mmCIF file of C-alpha atoms and ligand atoms in Angstrom:
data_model
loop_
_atom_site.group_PDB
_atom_site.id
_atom_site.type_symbol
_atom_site.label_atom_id
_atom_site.label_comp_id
_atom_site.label_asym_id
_atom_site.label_seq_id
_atom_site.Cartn_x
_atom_site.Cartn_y
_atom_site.Cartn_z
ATOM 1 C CA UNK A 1 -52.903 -21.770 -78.247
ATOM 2 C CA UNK A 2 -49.359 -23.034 -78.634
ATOM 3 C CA UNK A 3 -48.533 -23.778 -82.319
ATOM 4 C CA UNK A 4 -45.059 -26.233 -81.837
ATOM 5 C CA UNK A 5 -47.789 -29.294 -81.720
ATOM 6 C CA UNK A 6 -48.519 -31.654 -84.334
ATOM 7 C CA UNK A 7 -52.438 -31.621 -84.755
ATOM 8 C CA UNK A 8 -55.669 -29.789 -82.845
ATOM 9 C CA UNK A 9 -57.953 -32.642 -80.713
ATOM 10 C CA UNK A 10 -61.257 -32.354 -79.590
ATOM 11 C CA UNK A 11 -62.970 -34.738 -76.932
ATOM 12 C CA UNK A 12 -66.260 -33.750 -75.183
ATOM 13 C CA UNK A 13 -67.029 -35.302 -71.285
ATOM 14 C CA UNK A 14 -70.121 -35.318 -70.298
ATOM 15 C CA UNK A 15 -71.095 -33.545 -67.005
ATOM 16 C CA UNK A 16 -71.380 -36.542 -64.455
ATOM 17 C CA UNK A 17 -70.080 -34.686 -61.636
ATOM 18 C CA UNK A 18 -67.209 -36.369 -59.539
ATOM 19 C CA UNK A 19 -65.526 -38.770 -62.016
ATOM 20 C CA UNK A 20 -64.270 -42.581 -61.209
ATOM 21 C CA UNK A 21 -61.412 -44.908 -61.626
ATOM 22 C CA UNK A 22 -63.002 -46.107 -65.259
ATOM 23 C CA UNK A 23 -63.187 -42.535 -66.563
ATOM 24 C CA UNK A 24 -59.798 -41.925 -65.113
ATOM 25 C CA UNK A 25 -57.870 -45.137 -66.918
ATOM 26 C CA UNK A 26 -60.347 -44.914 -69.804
ATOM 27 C CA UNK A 27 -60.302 -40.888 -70.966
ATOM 28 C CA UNK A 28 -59.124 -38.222 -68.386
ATOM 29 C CA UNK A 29 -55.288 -40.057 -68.035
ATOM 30 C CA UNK A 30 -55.266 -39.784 -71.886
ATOM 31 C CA UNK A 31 -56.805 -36.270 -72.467
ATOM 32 C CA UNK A 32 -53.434 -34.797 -70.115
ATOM 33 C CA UNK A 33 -50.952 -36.503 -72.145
ATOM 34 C CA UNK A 34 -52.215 -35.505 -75.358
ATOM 35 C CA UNK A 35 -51.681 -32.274 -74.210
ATOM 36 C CA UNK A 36 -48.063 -32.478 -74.674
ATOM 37 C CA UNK A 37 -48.219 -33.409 -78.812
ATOM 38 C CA UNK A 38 -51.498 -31.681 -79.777
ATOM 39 C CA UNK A 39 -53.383 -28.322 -79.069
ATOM 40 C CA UNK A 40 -56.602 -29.960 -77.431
ATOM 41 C CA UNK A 41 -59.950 -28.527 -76.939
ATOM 42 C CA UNK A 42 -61.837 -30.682 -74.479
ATOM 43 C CA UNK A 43 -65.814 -29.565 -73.996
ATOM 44 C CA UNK A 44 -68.113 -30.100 -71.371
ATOM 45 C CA UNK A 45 -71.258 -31.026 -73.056
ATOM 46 C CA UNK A 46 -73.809 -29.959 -70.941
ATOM 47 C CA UNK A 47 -76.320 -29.330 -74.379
ATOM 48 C CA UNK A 48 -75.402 -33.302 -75.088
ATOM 49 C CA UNK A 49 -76.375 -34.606 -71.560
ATOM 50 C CA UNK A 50 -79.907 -33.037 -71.787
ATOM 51 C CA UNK A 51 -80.967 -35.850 -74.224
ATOM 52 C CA UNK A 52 -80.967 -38.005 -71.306
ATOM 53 C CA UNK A 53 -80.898 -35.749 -68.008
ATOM 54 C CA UNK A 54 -84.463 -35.112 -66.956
ATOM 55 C CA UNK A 55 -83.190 -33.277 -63.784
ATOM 56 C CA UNK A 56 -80.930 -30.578 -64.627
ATOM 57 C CA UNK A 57 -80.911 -28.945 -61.112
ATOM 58 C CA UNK A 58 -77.153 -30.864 -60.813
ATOM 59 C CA UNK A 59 -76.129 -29.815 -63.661
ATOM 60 C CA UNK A 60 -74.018 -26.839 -62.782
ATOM 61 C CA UNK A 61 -72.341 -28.558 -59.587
ATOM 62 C CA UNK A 62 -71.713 -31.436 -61.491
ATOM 63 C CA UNK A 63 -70.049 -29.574 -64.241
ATOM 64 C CA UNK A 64 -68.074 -28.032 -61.672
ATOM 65 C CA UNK A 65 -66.798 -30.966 -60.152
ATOM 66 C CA UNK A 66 -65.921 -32.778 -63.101
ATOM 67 C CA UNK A 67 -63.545 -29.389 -64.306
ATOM 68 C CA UNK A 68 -61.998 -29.663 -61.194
ATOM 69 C CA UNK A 69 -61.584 -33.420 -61.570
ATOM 70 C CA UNK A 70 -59.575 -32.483 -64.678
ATOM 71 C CA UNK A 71 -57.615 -29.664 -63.538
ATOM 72 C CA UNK A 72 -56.414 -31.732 -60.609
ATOM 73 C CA UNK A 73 -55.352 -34.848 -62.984
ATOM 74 C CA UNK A 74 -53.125 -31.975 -65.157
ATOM 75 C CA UNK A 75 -55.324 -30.954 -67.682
ATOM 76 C CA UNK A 76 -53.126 -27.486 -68.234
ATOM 77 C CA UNK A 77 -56.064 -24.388 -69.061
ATOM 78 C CA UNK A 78 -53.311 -21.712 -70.143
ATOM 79 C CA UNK A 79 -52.458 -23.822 -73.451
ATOM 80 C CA UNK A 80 -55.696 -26.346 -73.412
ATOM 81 C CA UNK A 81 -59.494 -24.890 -74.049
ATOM 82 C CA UNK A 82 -61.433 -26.376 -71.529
ATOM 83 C CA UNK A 83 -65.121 -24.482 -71.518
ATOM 84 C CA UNK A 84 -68.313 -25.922 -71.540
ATOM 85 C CA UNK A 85 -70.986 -26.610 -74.841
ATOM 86 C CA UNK A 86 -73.484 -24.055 -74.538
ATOM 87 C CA UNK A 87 -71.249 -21.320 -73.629
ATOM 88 C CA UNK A 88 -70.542 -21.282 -77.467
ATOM 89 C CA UNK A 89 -73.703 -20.748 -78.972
ATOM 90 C CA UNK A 90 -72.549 -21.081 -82.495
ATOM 91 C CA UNK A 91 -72.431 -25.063 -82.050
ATOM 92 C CA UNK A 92 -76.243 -25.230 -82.307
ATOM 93 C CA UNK A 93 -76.175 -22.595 -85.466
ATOM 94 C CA UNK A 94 -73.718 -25.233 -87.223
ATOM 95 C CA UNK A 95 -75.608 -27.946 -85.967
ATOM 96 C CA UNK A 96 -79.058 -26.714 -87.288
ATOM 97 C CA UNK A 97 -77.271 -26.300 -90.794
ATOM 98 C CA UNK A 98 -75.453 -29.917 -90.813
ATOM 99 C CA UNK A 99 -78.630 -31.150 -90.103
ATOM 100 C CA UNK A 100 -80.248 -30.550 -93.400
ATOM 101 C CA UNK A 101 -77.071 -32.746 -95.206
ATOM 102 C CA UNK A 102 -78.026 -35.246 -92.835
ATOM 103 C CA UNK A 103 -80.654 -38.031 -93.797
ATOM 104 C CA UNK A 104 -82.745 -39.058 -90.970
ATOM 105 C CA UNK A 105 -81.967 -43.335 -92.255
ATOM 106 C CA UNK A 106 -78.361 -42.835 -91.110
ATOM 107 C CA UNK A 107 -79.003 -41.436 -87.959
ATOM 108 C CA UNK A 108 -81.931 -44.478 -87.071
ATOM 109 C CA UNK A 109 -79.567 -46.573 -88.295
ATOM 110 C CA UNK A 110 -76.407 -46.012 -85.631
ATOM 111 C CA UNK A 111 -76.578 -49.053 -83.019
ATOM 112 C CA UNK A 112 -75.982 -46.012 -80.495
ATOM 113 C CA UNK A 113 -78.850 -44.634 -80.894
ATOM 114 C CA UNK A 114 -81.102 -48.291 -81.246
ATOM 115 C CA UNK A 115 -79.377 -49.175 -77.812
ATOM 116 C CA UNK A 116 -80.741 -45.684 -76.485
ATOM 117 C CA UNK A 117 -84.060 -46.686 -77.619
ATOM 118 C CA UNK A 118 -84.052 -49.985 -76.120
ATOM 119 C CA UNK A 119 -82.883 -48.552 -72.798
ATOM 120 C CA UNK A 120 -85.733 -45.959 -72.823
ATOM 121 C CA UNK A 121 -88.244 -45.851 -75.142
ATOM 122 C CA UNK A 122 -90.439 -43.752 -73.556
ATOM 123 C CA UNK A 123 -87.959 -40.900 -74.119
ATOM 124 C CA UNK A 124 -87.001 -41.121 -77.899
ATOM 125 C CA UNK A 125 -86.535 -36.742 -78.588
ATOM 126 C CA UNK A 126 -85.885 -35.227 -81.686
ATOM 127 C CA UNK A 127 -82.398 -34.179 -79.536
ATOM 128 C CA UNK A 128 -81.501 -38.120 -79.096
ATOM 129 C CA UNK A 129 -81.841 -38.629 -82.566
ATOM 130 C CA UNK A 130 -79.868 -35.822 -84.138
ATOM 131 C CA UNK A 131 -77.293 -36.382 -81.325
ATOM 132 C CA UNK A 132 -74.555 -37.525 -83.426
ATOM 133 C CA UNK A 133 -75.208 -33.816 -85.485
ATOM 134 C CA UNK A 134 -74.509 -32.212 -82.155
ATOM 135 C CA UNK A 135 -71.188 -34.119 -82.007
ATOM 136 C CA UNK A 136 -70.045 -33.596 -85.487
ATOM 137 C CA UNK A 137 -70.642 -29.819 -85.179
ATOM 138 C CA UNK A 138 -68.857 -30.057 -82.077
ATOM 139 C CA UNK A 139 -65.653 -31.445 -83.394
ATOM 140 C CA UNK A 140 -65.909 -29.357 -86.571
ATOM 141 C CA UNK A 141 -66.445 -26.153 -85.356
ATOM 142 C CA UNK A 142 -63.383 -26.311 -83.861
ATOM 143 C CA UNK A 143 -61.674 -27.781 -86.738
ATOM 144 C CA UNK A 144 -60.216 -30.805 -84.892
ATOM 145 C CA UNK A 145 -58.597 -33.381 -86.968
ATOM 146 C CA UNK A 146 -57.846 -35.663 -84.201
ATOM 147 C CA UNK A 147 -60.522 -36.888 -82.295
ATOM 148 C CA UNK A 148 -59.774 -39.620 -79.166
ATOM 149 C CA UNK A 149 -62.087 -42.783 -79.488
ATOM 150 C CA UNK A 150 -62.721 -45.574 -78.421
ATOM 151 C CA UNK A 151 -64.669 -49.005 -80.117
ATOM 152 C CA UNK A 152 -68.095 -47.960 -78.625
ATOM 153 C CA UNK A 153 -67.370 -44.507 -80.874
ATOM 154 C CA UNK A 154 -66.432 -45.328 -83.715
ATOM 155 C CA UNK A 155 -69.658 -45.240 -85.670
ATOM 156 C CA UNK A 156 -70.430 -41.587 -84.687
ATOM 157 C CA UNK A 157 -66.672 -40.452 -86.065
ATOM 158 C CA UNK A 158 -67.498 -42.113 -89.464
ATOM 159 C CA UNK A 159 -70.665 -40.363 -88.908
ATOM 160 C CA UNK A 160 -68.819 -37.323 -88.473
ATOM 161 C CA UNK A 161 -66.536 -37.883 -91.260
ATOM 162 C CA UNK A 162 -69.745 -38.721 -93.389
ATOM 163 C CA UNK A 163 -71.327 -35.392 -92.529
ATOM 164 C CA UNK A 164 -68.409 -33.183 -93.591
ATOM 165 C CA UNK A 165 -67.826 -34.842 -96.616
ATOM 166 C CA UNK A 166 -71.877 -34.109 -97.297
ATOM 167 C CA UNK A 167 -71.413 -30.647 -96.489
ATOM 168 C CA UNK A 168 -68.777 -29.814 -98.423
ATOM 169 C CA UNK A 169 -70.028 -31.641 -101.329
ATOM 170 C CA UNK A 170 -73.077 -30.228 -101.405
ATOM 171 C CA UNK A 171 -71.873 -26.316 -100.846
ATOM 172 C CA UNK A 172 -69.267 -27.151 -103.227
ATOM 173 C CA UNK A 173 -66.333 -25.944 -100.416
ATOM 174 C CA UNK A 174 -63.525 -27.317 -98.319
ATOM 175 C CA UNK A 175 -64.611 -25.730 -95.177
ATOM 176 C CA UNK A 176 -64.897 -28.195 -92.908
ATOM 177 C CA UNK A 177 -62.212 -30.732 -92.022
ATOM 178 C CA UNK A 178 -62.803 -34.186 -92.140
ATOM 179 C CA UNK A 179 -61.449 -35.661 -88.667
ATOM 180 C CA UNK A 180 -59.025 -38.579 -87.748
ATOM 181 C CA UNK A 181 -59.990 -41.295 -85.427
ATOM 182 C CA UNK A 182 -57.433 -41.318 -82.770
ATOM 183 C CA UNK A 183 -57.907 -45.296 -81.511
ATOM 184 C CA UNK A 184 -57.074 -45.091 -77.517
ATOM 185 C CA UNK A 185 -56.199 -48.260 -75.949
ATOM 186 C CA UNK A 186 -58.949 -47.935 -73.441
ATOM 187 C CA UNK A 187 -58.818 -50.545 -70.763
ATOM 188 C CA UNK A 188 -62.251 -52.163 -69.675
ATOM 189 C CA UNK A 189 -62.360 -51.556 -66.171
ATOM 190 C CA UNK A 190 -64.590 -53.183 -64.462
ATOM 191 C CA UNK A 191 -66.434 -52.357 -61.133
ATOM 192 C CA UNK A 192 -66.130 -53.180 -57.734
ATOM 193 C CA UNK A 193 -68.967 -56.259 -58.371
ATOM 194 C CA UNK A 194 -65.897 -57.542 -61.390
ATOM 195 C CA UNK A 195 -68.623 -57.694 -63.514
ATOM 196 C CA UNK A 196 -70.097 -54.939 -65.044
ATOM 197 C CA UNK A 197 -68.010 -51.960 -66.741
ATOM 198 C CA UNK A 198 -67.538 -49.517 -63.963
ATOM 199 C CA UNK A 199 -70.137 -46.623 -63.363
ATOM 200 C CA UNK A 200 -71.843 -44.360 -61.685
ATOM 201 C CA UNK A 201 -75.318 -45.045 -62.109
ATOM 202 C CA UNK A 202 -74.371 -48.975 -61.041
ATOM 203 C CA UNK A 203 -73.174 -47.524 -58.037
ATOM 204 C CA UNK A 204 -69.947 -50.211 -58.293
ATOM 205 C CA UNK A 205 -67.301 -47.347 -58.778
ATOM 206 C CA UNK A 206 -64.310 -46.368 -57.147
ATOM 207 C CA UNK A 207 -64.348 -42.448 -56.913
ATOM 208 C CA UNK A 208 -61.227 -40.651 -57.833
ATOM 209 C CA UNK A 209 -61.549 -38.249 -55.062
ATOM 210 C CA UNK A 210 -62.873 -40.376 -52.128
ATOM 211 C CA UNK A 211 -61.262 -40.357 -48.979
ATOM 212 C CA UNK A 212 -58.656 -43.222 -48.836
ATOM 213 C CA UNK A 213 -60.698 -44.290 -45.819
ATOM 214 C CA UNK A 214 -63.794 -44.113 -48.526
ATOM 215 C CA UNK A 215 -61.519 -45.759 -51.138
ATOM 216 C CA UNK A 216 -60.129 -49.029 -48.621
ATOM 217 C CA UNK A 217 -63.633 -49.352 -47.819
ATOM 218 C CA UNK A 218 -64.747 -49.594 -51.298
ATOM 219 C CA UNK A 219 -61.944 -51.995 -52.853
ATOM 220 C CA UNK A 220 -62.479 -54.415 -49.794
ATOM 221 C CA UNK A 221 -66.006 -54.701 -50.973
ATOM 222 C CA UNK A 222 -64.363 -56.309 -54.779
ATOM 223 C CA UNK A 223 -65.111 -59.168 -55.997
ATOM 224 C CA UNK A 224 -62.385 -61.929 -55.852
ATOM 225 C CA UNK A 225 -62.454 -65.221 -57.166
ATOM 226 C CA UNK A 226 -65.575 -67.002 -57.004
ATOM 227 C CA UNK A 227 -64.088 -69.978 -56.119
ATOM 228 C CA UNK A 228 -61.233 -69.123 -53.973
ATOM 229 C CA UNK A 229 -64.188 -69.186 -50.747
ATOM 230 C CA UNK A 230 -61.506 -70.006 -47.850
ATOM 231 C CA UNK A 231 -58.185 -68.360 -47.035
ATOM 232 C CA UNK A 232 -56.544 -71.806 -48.180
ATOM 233 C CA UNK A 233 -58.093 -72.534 -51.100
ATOM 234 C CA UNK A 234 -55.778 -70.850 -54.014
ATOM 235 C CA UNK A 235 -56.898 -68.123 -56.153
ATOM 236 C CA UNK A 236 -56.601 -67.785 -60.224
ATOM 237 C CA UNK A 237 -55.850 -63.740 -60.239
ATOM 238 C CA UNK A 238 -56.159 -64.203 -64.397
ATOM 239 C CA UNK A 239 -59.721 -64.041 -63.521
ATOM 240 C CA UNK A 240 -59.725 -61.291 -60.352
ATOM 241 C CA UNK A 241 -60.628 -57.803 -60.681
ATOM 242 C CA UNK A 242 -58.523 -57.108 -57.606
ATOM 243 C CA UNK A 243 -55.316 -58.848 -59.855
ATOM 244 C CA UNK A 244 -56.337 -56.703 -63.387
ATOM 245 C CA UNK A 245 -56.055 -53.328 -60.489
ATOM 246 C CA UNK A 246 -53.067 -54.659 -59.543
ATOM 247 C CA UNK A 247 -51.045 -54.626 -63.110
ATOM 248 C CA UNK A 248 -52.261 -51.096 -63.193
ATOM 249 C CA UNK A 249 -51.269 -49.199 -59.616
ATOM 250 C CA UNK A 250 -48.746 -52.175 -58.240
ATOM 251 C CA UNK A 251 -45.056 -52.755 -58.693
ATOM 252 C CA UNK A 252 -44.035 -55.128 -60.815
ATOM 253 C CA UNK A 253 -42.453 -57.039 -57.428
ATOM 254 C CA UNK A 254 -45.976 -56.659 -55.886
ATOM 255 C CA UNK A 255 -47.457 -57.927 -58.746
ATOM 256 C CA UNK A 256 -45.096 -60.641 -59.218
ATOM 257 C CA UNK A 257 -45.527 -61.783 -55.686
ATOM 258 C CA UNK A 258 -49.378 -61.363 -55.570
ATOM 259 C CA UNK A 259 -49.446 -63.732 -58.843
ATOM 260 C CA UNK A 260 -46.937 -66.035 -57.421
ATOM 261 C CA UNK A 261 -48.595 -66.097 -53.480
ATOM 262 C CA UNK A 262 -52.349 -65.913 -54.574
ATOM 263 C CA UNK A 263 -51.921 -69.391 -56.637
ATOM 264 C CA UNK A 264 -50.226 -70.761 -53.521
ATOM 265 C CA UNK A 265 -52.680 -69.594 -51.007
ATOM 266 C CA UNK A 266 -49.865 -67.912 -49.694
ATOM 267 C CA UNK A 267 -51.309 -64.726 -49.666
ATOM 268 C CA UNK A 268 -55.295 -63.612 -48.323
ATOM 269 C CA UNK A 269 -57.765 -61.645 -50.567
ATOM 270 C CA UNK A 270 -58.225 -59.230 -47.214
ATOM 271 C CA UNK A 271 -54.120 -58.827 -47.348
ATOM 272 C CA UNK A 272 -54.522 -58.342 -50.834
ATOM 273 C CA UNK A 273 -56.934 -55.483 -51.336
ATOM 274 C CA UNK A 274 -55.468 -53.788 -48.620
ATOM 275 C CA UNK A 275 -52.056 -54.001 -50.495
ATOM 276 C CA UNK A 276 -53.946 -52.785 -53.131
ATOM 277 C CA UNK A 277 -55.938 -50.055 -51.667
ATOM 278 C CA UNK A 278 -52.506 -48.618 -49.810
ATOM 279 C CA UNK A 279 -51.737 -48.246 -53.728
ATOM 280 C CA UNK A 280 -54.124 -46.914 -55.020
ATOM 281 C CA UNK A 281 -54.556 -44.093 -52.052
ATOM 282 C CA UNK A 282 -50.308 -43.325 -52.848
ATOM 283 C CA UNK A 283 -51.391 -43.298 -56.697
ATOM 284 C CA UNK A 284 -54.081 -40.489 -56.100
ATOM 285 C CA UNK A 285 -52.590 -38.575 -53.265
ATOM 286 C CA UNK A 286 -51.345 -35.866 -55.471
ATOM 287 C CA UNK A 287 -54.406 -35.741 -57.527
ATOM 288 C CA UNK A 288 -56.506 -34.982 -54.219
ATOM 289 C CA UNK A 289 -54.122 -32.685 -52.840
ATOM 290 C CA UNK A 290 -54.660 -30.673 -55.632
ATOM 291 C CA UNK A 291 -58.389 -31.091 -56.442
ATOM 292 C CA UNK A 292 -58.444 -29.855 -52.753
ATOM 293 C CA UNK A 293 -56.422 -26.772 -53.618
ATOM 294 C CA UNK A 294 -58.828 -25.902 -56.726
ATOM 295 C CA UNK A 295 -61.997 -26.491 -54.627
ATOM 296 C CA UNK A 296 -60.898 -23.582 -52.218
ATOM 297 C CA UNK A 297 -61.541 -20.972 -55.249
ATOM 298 C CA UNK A 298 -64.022 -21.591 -57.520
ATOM 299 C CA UNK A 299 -63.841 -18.176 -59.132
ATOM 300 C CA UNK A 300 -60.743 -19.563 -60.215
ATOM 301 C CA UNK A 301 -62.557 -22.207 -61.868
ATOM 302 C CA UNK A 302 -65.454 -20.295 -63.084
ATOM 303 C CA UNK A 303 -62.494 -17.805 -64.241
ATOM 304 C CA UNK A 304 -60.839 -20.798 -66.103
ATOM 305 C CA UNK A 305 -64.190 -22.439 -68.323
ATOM 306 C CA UNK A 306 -64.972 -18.572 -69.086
ATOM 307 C CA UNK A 307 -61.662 -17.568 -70.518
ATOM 308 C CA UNK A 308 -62.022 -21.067 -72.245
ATOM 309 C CA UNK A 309 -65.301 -20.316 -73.913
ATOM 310 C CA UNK A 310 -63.905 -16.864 -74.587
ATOM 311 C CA UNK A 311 -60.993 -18.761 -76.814
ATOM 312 C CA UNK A 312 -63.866 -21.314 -78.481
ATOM 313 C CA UNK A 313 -65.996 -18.786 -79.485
ATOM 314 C CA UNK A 314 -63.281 -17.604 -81.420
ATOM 315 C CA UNK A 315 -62.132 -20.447 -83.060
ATOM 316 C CA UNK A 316 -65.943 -21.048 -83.657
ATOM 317 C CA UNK A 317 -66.697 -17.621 -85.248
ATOM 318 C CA UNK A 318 -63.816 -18.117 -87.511
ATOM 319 C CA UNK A 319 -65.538 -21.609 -89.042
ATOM 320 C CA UNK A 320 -69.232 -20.187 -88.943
ATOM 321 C CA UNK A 321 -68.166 -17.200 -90.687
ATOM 322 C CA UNK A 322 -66.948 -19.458 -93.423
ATOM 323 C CA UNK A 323 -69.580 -21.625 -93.398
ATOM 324 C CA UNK A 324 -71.994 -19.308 -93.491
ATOM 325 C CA UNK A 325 -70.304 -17.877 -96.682
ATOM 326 C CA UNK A 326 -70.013 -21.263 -98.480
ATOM 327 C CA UNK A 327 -74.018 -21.977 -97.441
ATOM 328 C CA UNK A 328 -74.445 -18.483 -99.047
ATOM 329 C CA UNK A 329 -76.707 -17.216 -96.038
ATOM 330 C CA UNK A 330 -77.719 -13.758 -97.294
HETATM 331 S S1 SF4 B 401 -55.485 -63.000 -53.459
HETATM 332 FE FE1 SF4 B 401 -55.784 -61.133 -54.641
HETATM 333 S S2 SF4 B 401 -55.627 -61.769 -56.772
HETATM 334 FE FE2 SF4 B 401 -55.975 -63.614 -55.537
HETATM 335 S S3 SF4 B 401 -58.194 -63.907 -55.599
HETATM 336 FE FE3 SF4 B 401 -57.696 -62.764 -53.739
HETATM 337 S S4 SF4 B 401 -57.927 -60.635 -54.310
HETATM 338 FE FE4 SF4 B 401 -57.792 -61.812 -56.180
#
């Protein structure tokens, strides 16, 4: 790793294959430009996903795809450790010992994990509840002290934080760094319905490698204003999902004029996805042109997460040897 950068930050993605527009704006656009101030150590957490996945035969491609979803938008491998959870096995060692600081309350008590249990109660595993465990290791093992969050994640940092300052306590060591919350502006970007937060699983996403045939299709299925219902009646783009996509891929000309020509009727919602799509499509051009490049040799990207798990399990080995010591494991 290069050493002219300011701090070391660690983010895991889960492996949901091809990624979207929301994880695009909300995470991957970040992760590449924190590249350039901090050494960053971005995980795949394939161990993490099997608290939820019943199916793991996708779990390989869709690991896969999501790598090459990151090496397209710039994540750089030569300087960044990209590499996926398990291929380190000492994150489950440190987990296993970070659990016994841990009492069982705190992790009941995270409204993470109570949402999780709502959603699925049929499915409440001992891996679900120790799930924020998992995390801390992860970040610690690594000894991040920056790691990316946003609102929703904020309880399992302090969890995090919590955890090492329990561990060292308790082993009477300073071992383990306690990590920084990194607050990311991360814009809420709604799906194609305008309603819900974009996703996968509510099928109302905008895929960051689609076709642009794929990708006009899907933005002319947005949802405009409800109540602009004929070409004359005029639009309020404050409240159109179309308008929010806009301010993010347009010009400020073309996002002056769609303001300006949407109040005024002046301009069509069919004109104005299109404008928007044509965007959108210029926006990700380079992005697929390169995702297409990777795709052609997946050694290379096999190559790339093993040389990054070769690199972890360094850094890893470093911390577990000195935890190890301060637990006084014979
Ligand atoms: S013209 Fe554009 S901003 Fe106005 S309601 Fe239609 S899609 Fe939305």
């Amino acid at each position: 790793m290069t050493t002219n950068k300011i701090g070391r930050v660690f983010s895991g993605a889960r492996p949901t294959g091809r990624q979207h527009l929301g994880n695009y704006l909300g995470a991957i656009k970040n992760y590449v430009a924190l590249q350039d101030d901090y050494e960053c150590v971005y995980c795949i957490v394939d161990l993490h996903a099997l608290t939820t996945v019943e199916d793991t035969l996708n779990l390989r491609p869709n690991t896969f795809e999501l790598a090459l979803d990151f090496l397209a938008a710039g994540i750089r491998p030569a300087e960044t450790i990209m590499f996926v959870q398990s291929h380190v096995p000492q994150v489950t060692e440190l987990h296993t010992i970070l659990s016994m600081v841990t009492p069982m309350g705190k992790l009941t008590d995270l409204p993470t994990f109570k949402e999780k249990v709502r959603q699925n109660p049929q499915n409440v595993n001992y891996g679900l509840v120790g799930y924020p465990v998992l995390m801390t290791a992860d970040i610690v093992l690594y000894k991040a002290n920056i790691v990316p969050v946003g609102v929703d994640q904020a309880p399992h940092l302090e969890f995090a934080r919590e955890t090492v300052r329990s561990f060292n306590h308790r082993y009477n060591t300073n071992v383990l760094i306690e990590p920084a919350m990194k607050n990311t502006e991360v814009p809420k970007v709604l799906g194609i319905d305008g309603v819900e937060k974009m996703s996968k699983s509510l099928n109302n996403h905008i895929e960051l490698a689609a076709t642009p045939e794929e990708t006009q299709a899907r933005v002319m299925q947005m949802v405009t204003d409800p109540q602009r219902i004929r070409r004359t009646d005029p639009g309020r783009p404050e409240v159109c999902n179309v308008f929010s996509m806009h301010k993010l891929f347009s010009s400020p000309d073309e996002i002056a004029m769609v303001d300006r020509e949407c109040r005024s009727a002046g301009i069509g919602c069919v004109d104005c996805k299109m404008l928007f799509a044509r965007n959108l499509n210029t926006h990700l051009a380079p992005f697929r042109q390169r995702r297409i490049e990777l795709a052609r040799d997946m050694d290379n990207v096999q190559a790339i997460l093993d040389d990054g798990a070769r690199r972890a399990r360094q850094l890893a080995e470093q911390t577990m040897v000195e935890v190890r010591a301060a637990v006084g494991l014979p």
